[in-house]
mmCIF file of C-alpha atoms in Angstrom:
data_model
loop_
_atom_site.group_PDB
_atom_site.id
_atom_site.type_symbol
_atom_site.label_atom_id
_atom_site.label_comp_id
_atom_site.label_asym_id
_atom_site.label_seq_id
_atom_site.Cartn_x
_atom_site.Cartn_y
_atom_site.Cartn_z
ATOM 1 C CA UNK Q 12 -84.911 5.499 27.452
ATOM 2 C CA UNK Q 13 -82.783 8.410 25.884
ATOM 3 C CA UNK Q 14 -80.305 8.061 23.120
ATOM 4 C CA UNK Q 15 -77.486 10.005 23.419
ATOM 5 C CA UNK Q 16 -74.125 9.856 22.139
ATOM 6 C CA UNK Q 17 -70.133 10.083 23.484
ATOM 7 C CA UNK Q 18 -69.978 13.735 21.760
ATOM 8 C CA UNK Q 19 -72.778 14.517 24.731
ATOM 9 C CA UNK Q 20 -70.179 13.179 27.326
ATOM 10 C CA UNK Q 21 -66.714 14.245 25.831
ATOM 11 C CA UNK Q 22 -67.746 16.874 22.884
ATOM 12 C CA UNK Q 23 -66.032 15.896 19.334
ATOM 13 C CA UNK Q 24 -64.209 18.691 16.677
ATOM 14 C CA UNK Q 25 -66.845 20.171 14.447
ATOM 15 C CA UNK Q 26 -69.675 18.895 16.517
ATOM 16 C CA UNK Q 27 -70.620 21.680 18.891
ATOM 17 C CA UNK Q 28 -74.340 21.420 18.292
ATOM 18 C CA UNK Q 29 -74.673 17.995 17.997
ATOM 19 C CA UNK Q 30 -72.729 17.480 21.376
ATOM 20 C CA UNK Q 31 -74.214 20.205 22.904
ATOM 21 C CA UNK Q 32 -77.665 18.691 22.206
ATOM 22 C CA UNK Q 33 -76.833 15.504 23.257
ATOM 23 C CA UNK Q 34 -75.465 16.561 26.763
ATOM 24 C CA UNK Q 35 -78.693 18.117 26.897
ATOM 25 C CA UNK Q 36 -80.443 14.472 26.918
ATOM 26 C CA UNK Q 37 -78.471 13.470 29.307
ATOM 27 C CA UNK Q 38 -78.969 15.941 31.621
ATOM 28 C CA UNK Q 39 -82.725 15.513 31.214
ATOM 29 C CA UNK Q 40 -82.519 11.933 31.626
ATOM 30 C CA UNK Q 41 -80.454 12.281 35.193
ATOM 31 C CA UNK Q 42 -83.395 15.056 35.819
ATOM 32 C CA UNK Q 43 -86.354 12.683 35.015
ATOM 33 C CA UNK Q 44 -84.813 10.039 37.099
ATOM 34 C CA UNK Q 45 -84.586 12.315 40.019
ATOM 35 C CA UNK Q 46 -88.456 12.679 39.508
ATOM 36 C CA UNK Q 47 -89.124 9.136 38.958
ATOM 37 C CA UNK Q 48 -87.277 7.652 41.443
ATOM 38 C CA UNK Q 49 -90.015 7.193 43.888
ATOM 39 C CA UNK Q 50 -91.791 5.128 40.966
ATOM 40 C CA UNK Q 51 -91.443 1.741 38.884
ATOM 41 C CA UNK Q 52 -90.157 3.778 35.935
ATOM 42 C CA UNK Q 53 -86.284 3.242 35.231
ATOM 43 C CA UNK Q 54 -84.932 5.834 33.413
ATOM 44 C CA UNK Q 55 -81.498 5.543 31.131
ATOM 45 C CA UNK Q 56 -79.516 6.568 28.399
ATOM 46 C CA UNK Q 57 -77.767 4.679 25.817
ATOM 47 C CA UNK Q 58 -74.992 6.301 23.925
ATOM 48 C CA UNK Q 59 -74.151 3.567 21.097
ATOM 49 C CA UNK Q 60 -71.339 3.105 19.246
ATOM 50 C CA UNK Q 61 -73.192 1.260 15.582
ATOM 51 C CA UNK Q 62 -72.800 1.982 11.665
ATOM 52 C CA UNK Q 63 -75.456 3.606 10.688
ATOM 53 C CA UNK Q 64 -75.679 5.770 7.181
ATOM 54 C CA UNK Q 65 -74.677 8.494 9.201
ATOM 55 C CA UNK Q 66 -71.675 7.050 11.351
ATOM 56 C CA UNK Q 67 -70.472 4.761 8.299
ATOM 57 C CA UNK Q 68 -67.985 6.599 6.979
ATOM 58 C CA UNK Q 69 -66.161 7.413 10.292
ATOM 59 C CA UNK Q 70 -65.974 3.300 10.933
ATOM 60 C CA UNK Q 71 -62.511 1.993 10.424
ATOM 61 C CA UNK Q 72 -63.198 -1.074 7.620
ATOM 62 C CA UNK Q 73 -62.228 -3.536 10.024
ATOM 63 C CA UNK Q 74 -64.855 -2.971 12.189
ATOM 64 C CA UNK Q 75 -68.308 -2.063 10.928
ATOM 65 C CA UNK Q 76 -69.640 -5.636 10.571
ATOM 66 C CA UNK Q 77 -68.368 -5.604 14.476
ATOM 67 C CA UNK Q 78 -70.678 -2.463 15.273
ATOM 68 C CA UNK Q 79 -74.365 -3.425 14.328
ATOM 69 C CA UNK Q 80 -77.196 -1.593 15.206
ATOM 70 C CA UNK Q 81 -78.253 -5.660 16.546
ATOM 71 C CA UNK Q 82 -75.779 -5.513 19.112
ATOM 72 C CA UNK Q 83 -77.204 -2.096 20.878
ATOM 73 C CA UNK Q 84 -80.859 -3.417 20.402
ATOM 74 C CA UNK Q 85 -80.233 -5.929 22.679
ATOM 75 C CA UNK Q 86 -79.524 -3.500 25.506
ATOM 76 C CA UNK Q 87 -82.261 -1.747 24.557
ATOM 77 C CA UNK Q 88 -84.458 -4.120 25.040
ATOM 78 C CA UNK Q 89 -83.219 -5.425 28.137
ATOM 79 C CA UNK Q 90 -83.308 -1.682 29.210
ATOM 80 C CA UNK Q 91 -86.761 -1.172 28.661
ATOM 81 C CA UNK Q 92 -88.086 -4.845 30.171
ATOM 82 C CA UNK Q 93 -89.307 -5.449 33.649
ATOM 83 C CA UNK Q 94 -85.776 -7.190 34.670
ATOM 84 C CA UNK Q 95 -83.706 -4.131 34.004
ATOM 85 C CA UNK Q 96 -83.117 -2.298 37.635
ATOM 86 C CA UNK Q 97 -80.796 0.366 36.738
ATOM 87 C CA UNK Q 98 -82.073 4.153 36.853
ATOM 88 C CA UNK Q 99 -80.253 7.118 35.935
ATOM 89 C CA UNK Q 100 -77.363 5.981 34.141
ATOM 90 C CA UNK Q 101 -75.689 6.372 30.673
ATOM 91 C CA UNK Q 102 -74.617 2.957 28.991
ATOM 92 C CA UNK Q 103 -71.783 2.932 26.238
ATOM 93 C CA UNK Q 104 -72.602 0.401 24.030
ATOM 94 C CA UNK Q 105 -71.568 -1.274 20.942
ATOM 95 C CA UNK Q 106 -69.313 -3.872 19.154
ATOM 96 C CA UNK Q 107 -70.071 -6.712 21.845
ATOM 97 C CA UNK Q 108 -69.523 -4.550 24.687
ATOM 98 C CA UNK Q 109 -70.479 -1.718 27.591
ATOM 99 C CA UNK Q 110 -69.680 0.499 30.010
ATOM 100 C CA UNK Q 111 -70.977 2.591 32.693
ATOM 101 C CA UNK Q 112 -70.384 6.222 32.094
ATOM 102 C CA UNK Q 113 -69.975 8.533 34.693
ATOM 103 C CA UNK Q 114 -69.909 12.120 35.920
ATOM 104 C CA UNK Q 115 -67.049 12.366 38.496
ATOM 105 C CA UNK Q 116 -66.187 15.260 41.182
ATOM 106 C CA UNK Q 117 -63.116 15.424 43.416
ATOM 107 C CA UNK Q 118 -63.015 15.702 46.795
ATOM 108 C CA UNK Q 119 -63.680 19.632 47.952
ATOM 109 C CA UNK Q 120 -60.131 21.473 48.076
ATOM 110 C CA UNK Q 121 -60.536 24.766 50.862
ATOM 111 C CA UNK Q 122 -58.510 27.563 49.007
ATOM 112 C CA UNK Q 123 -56.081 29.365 50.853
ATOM 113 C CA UNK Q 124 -53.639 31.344 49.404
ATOM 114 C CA UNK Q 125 -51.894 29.856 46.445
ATOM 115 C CA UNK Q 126 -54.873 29.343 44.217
ATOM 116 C CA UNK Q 127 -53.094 27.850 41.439
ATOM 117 C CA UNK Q 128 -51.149 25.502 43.958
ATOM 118 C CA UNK Q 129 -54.668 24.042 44.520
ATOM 119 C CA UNK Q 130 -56.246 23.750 40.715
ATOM 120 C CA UNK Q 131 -52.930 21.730 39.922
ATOM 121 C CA UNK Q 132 -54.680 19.106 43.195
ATOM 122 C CA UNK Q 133 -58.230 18.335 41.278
ATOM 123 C CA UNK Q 134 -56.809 16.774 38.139
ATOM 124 C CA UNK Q 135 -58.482 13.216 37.987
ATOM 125 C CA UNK Q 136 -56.615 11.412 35.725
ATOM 126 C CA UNK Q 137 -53.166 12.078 33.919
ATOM 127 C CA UNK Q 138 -53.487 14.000 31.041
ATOM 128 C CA UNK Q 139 -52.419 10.945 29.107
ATOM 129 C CA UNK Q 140 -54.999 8.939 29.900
ATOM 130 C CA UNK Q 141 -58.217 11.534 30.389
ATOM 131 C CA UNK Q 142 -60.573 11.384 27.277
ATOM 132 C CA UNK Q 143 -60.594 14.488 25.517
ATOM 133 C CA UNK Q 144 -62.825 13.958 22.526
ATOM 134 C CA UNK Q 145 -65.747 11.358 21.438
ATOM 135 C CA UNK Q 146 -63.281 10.020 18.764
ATOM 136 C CA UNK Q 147 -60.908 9.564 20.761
ATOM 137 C CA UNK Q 148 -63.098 7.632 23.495
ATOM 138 C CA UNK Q 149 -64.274 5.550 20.971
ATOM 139 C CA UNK Q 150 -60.659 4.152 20.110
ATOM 140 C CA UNK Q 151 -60.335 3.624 23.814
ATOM 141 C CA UNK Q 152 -63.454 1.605 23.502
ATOM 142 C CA UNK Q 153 -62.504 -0.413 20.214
ATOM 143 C CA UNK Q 154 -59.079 -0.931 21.842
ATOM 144 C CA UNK Q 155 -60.507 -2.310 25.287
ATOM 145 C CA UNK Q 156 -62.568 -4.623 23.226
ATOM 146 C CA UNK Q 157 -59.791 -5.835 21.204
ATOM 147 C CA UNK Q 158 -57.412 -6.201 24.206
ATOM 148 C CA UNK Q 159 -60.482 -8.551 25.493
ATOM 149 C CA UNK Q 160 -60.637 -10.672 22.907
ATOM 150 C CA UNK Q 161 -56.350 -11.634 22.439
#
């Protein structure tokens, strides 16, 4: 089991490193479970969203007592027992809830002529909506969890 973080998937402002090492994880974690995928090993990655001394003072008020480290040690657990069958994925965890995460391609576009006229064809999701930081992503997170619970 690998601990990552959302600045490994989405990269966060003054965080280059600390992204950069954590997309590192994650790309040896999808590596290992290539290897291990004949085998009974399971191989994952958790990338928690939990006050900790280091995260505290980033937490809005509202919602540290929300974001225990109890509520990712669950997964954890479960992750690391005989049930769990997943292999090769990234969980986002925290505050009662999780997601997949996911590396996405499009389709392959054949370029021919107008190269620009195809770039503007691979965008994925509108701008509005695409995550473009870890900060960011974990609003979209907090909010999804809120909109849950009204």
């Amino acid at each position: 089991l690998v601990s990552t973080s959302s600045a490994g998937l989405y990269g966060n402002h003054g965080q280059s490193a600390y992204a950069a090492s954590k997309g590192a994880l994650i790309a040896m974690m999808r590596s290992l479970a290539v290897e291990t995928r004949k085998t009974d090993l399971r191989i994952n990655a958790i990338a928690p969203y939990a006050v900790t001394p280091l995260t505290q003072a980033w937490f809005p008020p509202t919602l540290v007592s929300r974001f225990s480290p109890e509520v990712v040690a669950e997964l954890v657990c479960w992750l690391v027992s005989e049930q769990c069958q997943l292999h090769g994925e990234t969980i986002v965890v925290g505050g009662g809830g999780l997601r997949l995460a996911q590396m996405q391609e499009t389709e392959t576009l054949r370029v021919e002529g107008d190269l620009e006229a195809v770039l503007e064809q691979l965008v994925l999701l509108p701008k509005d909506q695409a995550p473009d930081h870890a900060s960011g992503e974990f609003e979209t997170f907090a909010n999804s969890l809120q909109d849950q619970q009204d």
